[in-house]
Coordinates of C-alpha atoms and ligand atoms in Angstrom, one line a residue:
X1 CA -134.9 17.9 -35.3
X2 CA -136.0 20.6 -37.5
X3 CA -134.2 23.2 -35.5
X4 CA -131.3 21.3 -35.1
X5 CA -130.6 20.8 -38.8
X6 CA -131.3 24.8 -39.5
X7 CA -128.4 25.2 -37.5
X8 CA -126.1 22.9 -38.9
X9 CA -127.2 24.5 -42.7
X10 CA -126.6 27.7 -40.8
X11 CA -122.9 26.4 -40.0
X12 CA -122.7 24.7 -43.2
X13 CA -123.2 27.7 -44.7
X14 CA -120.9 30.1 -43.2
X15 CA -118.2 27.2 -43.5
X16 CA -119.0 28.1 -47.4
X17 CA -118.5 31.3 -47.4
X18 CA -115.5 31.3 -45.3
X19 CA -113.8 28.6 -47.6
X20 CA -115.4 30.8 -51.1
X21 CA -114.0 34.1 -48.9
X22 CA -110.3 32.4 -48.7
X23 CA -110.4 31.3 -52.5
X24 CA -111.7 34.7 -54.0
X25 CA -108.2 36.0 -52.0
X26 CA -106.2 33.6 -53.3
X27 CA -107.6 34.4 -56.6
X28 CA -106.4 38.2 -55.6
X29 CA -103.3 37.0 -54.6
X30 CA -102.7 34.6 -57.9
X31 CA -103.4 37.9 -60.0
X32 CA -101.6 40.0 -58.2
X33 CA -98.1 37.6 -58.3
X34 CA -98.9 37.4 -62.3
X35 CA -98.9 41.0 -62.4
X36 CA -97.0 42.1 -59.9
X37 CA -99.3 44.6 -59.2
X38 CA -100.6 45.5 -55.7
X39 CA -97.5 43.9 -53.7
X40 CA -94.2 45.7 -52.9
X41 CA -91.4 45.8 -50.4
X42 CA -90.9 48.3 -47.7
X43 CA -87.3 48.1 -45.7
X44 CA -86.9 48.3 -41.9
X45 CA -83.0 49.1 -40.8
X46 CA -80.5 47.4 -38.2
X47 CA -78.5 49.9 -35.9
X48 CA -74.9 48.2 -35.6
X49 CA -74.5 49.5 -31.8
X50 CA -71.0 49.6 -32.0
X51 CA -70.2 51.9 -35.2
X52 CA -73.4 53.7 -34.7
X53 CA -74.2 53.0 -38.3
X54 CA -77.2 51.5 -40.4
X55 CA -75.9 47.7 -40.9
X56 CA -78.6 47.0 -43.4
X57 CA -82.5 46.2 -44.0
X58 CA -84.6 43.8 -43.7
X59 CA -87.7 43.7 -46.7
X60 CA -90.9 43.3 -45.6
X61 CA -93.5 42.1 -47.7
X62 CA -97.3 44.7 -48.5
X63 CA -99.9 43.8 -50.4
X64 CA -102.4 46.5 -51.4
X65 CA -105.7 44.6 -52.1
X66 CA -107.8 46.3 -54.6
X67 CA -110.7 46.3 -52.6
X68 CA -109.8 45.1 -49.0
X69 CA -106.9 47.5 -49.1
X70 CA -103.4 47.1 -46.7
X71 CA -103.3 43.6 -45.6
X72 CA -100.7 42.5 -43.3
X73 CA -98.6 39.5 -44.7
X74 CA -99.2 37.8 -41.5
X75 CA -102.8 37.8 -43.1
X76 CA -101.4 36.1 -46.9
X77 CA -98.4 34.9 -45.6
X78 CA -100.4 31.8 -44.2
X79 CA -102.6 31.7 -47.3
X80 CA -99.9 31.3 -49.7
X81 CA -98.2 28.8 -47.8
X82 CA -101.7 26.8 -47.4
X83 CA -102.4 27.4 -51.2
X84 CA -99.1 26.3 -52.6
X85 CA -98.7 30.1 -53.8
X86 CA -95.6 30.6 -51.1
X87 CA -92.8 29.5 -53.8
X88 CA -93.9 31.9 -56.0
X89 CA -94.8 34.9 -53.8
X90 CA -91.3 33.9 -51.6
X91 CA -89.0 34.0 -55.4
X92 CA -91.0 37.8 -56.3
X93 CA -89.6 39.0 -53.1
X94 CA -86.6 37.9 -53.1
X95 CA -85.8 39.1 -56.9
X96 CA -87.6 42.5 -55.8
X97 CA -85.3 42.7 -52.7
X98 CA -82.1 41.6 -54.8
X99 CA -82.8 44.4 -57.3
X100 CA -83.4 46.9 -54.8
X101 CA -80.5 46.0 -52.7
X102 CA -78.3 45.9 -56.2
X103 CA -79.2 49.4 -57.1
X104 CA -78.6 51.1 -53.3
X105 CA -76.0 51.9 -51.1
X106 CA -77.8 49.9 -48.3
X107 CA -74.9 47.2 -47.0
X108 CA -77.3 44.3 -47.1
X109 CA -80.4 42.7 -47.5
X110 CA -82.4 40.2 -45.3
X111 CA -85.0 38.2 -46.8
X112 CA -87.6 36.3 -45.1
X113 CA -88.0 32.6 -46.4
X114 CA -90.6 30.5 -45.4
X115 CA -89.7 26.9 -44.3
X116 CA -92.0 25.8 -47.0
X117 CA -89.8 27.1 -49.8
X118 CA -86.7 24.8 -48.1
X119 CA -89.0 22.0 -49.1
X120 CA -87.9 22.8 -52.7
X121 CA -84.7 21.4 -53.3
X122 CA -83.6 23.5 -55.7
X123 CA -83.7 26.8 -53.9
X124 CA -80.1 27.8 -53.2
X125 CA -79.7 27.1 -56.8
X126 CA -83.0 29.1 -57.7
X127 CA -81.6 31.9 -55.3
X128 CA -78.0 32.0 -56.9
X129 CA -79.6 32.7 -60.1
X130 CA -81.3 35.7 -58.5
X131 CA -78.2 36.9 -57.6
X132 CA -76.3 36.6 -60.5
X133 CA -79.5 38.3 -62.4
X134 CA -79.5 40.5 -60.3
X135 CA -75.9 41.4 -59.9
X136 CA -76.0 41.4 -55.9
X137 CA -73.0 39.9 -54.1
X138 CA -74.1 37.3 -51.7
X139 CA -72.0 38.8 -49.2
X140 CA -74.8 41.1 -49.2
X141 CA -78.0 38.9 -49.0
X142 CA -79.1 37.2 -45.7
X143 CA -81.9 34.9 -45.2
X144 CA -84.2 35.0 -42.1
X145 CA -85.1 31.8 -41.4
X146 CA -87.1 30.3 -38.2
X147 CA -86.4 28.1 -35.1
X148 CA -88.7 25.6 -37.0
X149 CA -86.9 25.1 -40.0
X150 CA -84.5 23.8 -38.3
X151 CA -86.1 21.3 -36.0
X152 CA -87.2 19.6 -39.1
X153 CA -84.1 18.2 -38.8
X154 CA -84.3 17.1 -43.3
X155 CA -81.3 16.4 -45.1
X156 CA -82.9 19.0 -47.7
X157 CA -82.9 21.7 -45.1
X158 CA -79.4 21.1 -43.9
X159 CA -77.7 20.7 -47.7
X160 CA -79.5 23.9 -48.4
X161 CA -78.2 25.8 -45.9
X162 CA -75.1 24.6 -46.0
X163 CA -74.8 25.7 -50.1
X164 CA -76.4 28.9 -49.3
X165 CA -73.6 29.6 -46.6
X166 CA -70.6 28.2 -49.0
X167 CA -71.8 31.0 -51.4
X168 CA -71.3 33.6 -48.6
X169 CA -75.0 34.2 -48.1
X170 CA -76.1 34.9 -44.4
X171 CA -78.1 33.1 -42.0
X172 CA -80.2 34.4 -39.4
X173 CA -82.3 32.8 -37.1
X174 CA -85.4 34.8 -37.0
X175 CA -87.8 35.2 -33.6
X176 CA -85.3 33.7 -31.4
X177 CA -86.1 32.2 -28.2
X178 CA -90.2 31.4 -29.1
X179 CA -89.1 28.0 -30.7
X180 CA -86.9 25.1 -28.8
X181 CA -83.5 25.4 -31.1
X182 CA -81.2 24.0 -28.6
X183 CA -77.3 24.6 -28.7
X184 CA -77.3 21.4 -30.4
X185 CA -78.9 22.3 -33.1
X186 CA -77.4 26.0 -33.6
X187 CA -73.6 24.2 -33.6
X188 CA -75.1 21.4 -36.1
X189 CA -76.6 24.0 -38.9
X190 CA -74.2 26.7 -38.9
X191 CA -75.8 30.2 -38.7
X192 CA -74.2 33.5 -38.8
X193 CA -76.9 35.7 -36.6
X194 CA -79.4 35.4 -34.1
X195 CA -82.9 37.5 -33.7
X196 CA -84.0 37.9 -30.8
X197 CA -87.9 38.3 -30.4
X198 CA -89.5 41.3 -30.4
X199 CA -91.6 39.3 -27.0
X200 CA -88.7 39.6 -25.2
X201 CA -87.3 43.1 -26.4
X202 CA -90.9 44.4 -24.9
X203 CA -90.1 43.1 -21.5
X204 CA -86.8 44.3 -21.1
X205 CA -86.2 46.4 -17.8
X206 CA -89.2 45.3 -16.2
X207 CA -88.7 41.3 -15.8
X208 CA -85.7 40.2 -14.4
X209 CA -86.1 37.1 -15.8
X210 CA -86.1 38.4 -19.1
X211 CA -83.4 40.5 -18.6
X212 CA -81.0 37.5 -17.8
X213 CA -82.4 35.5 -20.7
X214 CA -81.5 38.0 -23.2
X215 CA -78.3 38.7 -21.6
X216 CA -77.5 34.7 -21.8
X217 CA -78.5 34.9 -25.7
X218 CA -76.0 37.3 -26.2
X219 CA -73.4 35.7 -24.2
X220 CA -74.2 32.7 -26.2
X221 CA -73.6 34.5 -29.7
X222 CA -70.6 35.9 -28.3
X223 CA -69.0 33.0 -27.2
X224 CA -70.0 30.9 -30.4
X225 CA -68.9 34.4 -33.1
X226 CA -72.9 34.5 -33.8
X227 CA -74.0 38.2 -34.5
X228 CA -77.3 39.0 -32.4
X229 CA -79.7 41.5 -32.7
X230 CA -83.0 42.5 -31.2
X231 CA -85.9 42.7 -33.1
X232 CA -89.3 45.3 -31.6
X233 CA -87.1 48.2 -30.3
X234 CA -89.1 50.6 -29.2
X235 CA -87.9 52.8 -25.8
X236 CA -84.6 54.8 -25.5
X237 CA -84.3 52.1 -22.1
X238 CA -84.2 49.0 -24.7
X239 CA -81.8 50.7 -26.6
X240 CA -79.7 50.9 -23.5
X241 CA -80.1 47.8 -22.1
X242 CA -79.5 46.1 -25.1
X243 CA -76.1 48.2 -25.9
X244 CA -75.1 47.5 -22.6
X245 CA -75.6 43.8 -22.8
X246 CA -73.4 43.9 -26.0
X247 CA -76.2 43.4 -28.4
X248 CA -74.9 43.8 -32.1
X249 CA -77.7 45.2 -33.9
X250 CA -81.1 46.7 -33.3
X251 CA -84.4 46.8 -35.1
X252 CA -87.5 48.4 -34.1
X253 CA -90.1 51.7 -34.3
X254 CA -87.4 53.8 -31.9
X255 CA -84.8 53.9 -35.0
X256 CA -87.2 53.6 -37.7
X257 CA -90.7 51.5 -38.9
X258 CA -90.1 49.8 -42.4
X259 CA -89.6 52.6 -45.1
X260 CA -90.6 52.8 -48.6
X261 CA -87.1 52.4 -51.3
X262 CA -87.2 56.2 -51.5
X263 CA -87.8 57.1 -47.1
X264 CA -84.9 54.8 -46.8
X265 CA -82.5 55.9 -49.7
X266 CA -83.0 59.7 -47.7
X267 CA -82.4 57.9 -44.5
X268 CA -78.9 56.5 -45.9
X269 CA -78.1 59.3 -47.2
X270 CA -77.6 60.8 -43.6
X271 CA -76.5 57.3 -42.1
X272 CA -73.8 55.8 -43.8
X273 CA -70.3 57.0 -43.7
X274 CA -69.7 59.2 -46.9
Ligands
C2E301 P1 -90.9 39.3 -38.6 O1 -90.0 38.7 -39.6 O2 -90.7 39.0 -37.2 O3 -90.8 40.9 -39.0 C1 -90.9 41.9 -38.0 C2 -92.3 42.4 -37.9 O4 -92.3 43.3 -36.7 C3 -92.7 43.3 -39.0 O5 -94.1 43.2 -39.2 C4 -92.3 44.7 -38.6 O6 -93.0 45.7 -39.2 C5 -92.7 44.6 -37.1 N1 -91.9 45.5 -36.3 C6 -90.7 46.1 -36.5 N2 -90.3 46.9 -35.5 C7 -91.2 46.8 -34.6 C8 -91.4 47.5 -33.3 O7 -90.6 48.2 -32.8 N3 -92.6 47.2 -32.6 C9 -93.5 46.4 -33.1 N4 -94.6 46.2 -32.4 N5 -93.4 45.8 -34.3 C10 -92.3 46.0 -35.1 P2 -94.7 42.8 -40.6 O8 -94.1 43.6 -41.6 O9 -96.2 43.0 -40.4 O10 -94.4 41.3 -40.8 C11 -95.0 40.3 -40.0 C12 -94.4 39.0 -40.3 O11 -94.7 38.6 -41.6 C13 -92.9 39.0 -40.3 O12 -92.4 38.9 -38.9 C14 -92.6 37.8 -41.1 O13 -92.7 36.6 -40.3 C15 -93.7 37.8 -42.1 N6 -93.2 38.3 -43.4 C16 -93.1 39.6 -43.8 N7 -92.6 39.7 -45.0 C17 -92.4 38.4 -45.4 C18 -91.8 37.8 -46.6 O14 -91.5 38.5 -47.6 N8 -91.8 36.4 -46.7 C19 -92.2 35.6 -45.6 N9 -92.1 34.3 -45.7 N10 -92.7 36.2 -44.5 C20 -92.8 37.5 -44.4
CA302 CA1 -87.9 38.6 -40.0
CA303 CA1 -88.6 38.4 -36.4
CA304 CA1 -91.2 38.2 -34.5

């Protein structure tokens, strides 16, 4: 009996310092979206295939802990959401991004937005005000969203996205082909671009299969006027597979990892048309 209870304190007890472990970092995290100190934006370009240019960035949220140092956000991503923090830390990128993107040459901005923040029924209107601070056009913000989102299926979701798309704001459909977003659903929300997964982009040229799965995708954006791009590009044979197939845009480590403001003002310096 004895033993047996040592070892459920023992559990008990790690279960404590896991939960104090989470709430210290949310702390961090609560600090560092008052302050704005520790967190910043680094932007990963798209490669339109076609013109051979940049077609714009997508901003990718750091956060440099003071004493755990880099963390991923797929780290505090989760944490904010679980913590109610993900409105707030979701509105500092997107202002940071809209500022950014304001000030640069870069075409456009994509913003991640977590399905949480669509919960909010005020965000297109909380987002327009970002612009209009900001001075971006919306023509030049697009919003990542995932396969989820949508399968929620909420009134909320879809008036949102309808507004956001009225405005001339961008939709694209992040990690495409890992959720269960039926044709159905793609004709019922409206969106202007489809991501495909960086799972699939990895398996390119060695699985048939895959190959003729990411050839229907972008047969299916063609035939419905949806841009589609592949996220994970990493090998000069992606590259060509992909530009073959007629993909619009590419993302990955073979064209560039995500780039601090200043890497990627140098980069557009020598990528855009002067
Ligand atoms: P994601 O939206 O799918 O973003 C792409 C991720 O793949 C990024 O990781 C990027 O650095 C990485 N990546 C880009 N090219 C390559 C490549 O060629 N090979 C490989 N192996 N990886 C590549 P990151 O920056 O760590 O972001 C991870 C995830 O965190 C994102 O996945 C996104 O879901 C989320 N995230 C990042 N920033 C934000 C944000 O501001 N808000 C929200 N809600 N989520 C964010
Ligand atoms: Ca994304
Ligand atoms: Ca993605
Ligand atoms: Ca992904």
């Amino acid at each position: 009996k004895a033993g047996g209870r040592g070892k459920f304190e023992l559990f008990a007890d790690n279960l404590g310092e896991a939960v104090r472990d989470k709430r210290l970092l949310e702390t961090d995290l609560r600090e560092a979206l008052n302050t704005g100190e520790g967190l910043h934006l680094v932007y990963q370009p798209l490669l339109d295939t076609r013109a051979g240019e940049i077609a714009g960035v997508e901003a990718l949220v750091r956060w440099q802990h003071p004493s755990r140092g880099r963390m991923s956000p797929a780290e505090f991503i989760e944490l904010a959401e679980e913590r109610g923090l993900i409105d707030q830390l979701g509105m500092w990128v997107m202002r940071e991004a809209c500022r950014f993107a304001a000030s640069s040459s870069v075409p456009w901005v994509a913003v991640n937005v977590s399905p949480i923040q669509f919960r909010d029924e005020h965000f297109a209107r909380r987002v327009f005000n970002l612009l209009a601070e900001t001075g971006l056009p919306p023509k030049r913000l697009e919003i990542e969203v995932t396969e989820g989102l949508l399968l929620q299926n909420s009134p909320v979701v879809q008036s949102t996205l309808m507004l956001l798309r009225a405005k001339g704001i961008r939709v694209a459909l992040d990690d495409f082909g890992t959720g269960y977003s039926s044709i159905t659903y793609l004709r019922n929300h409206g969106v202007d671009k489809l991501k495909i997964d960086r799972s699939f982009t990895a398996q390119l040229g060695q699985n048939e299969e895959i190959d003729s799965i990411v050839r229907s995708i972008i047969d299916l954006g063609r035939a419905m006027r949806i841009v589609v791009a592949a996220e994970g590009v990493e090998t000069e044979d992606q590259r060509e597979l992909l530009s073959e197939m007629g993909c619009n845009q590419l993302q990955g480590f073979l064209l560039s990892r995500p780039l601090t403001p200043e890497k990627l003002e140098l980069m557009l310096q020598r990528w855009l048309p002067s």
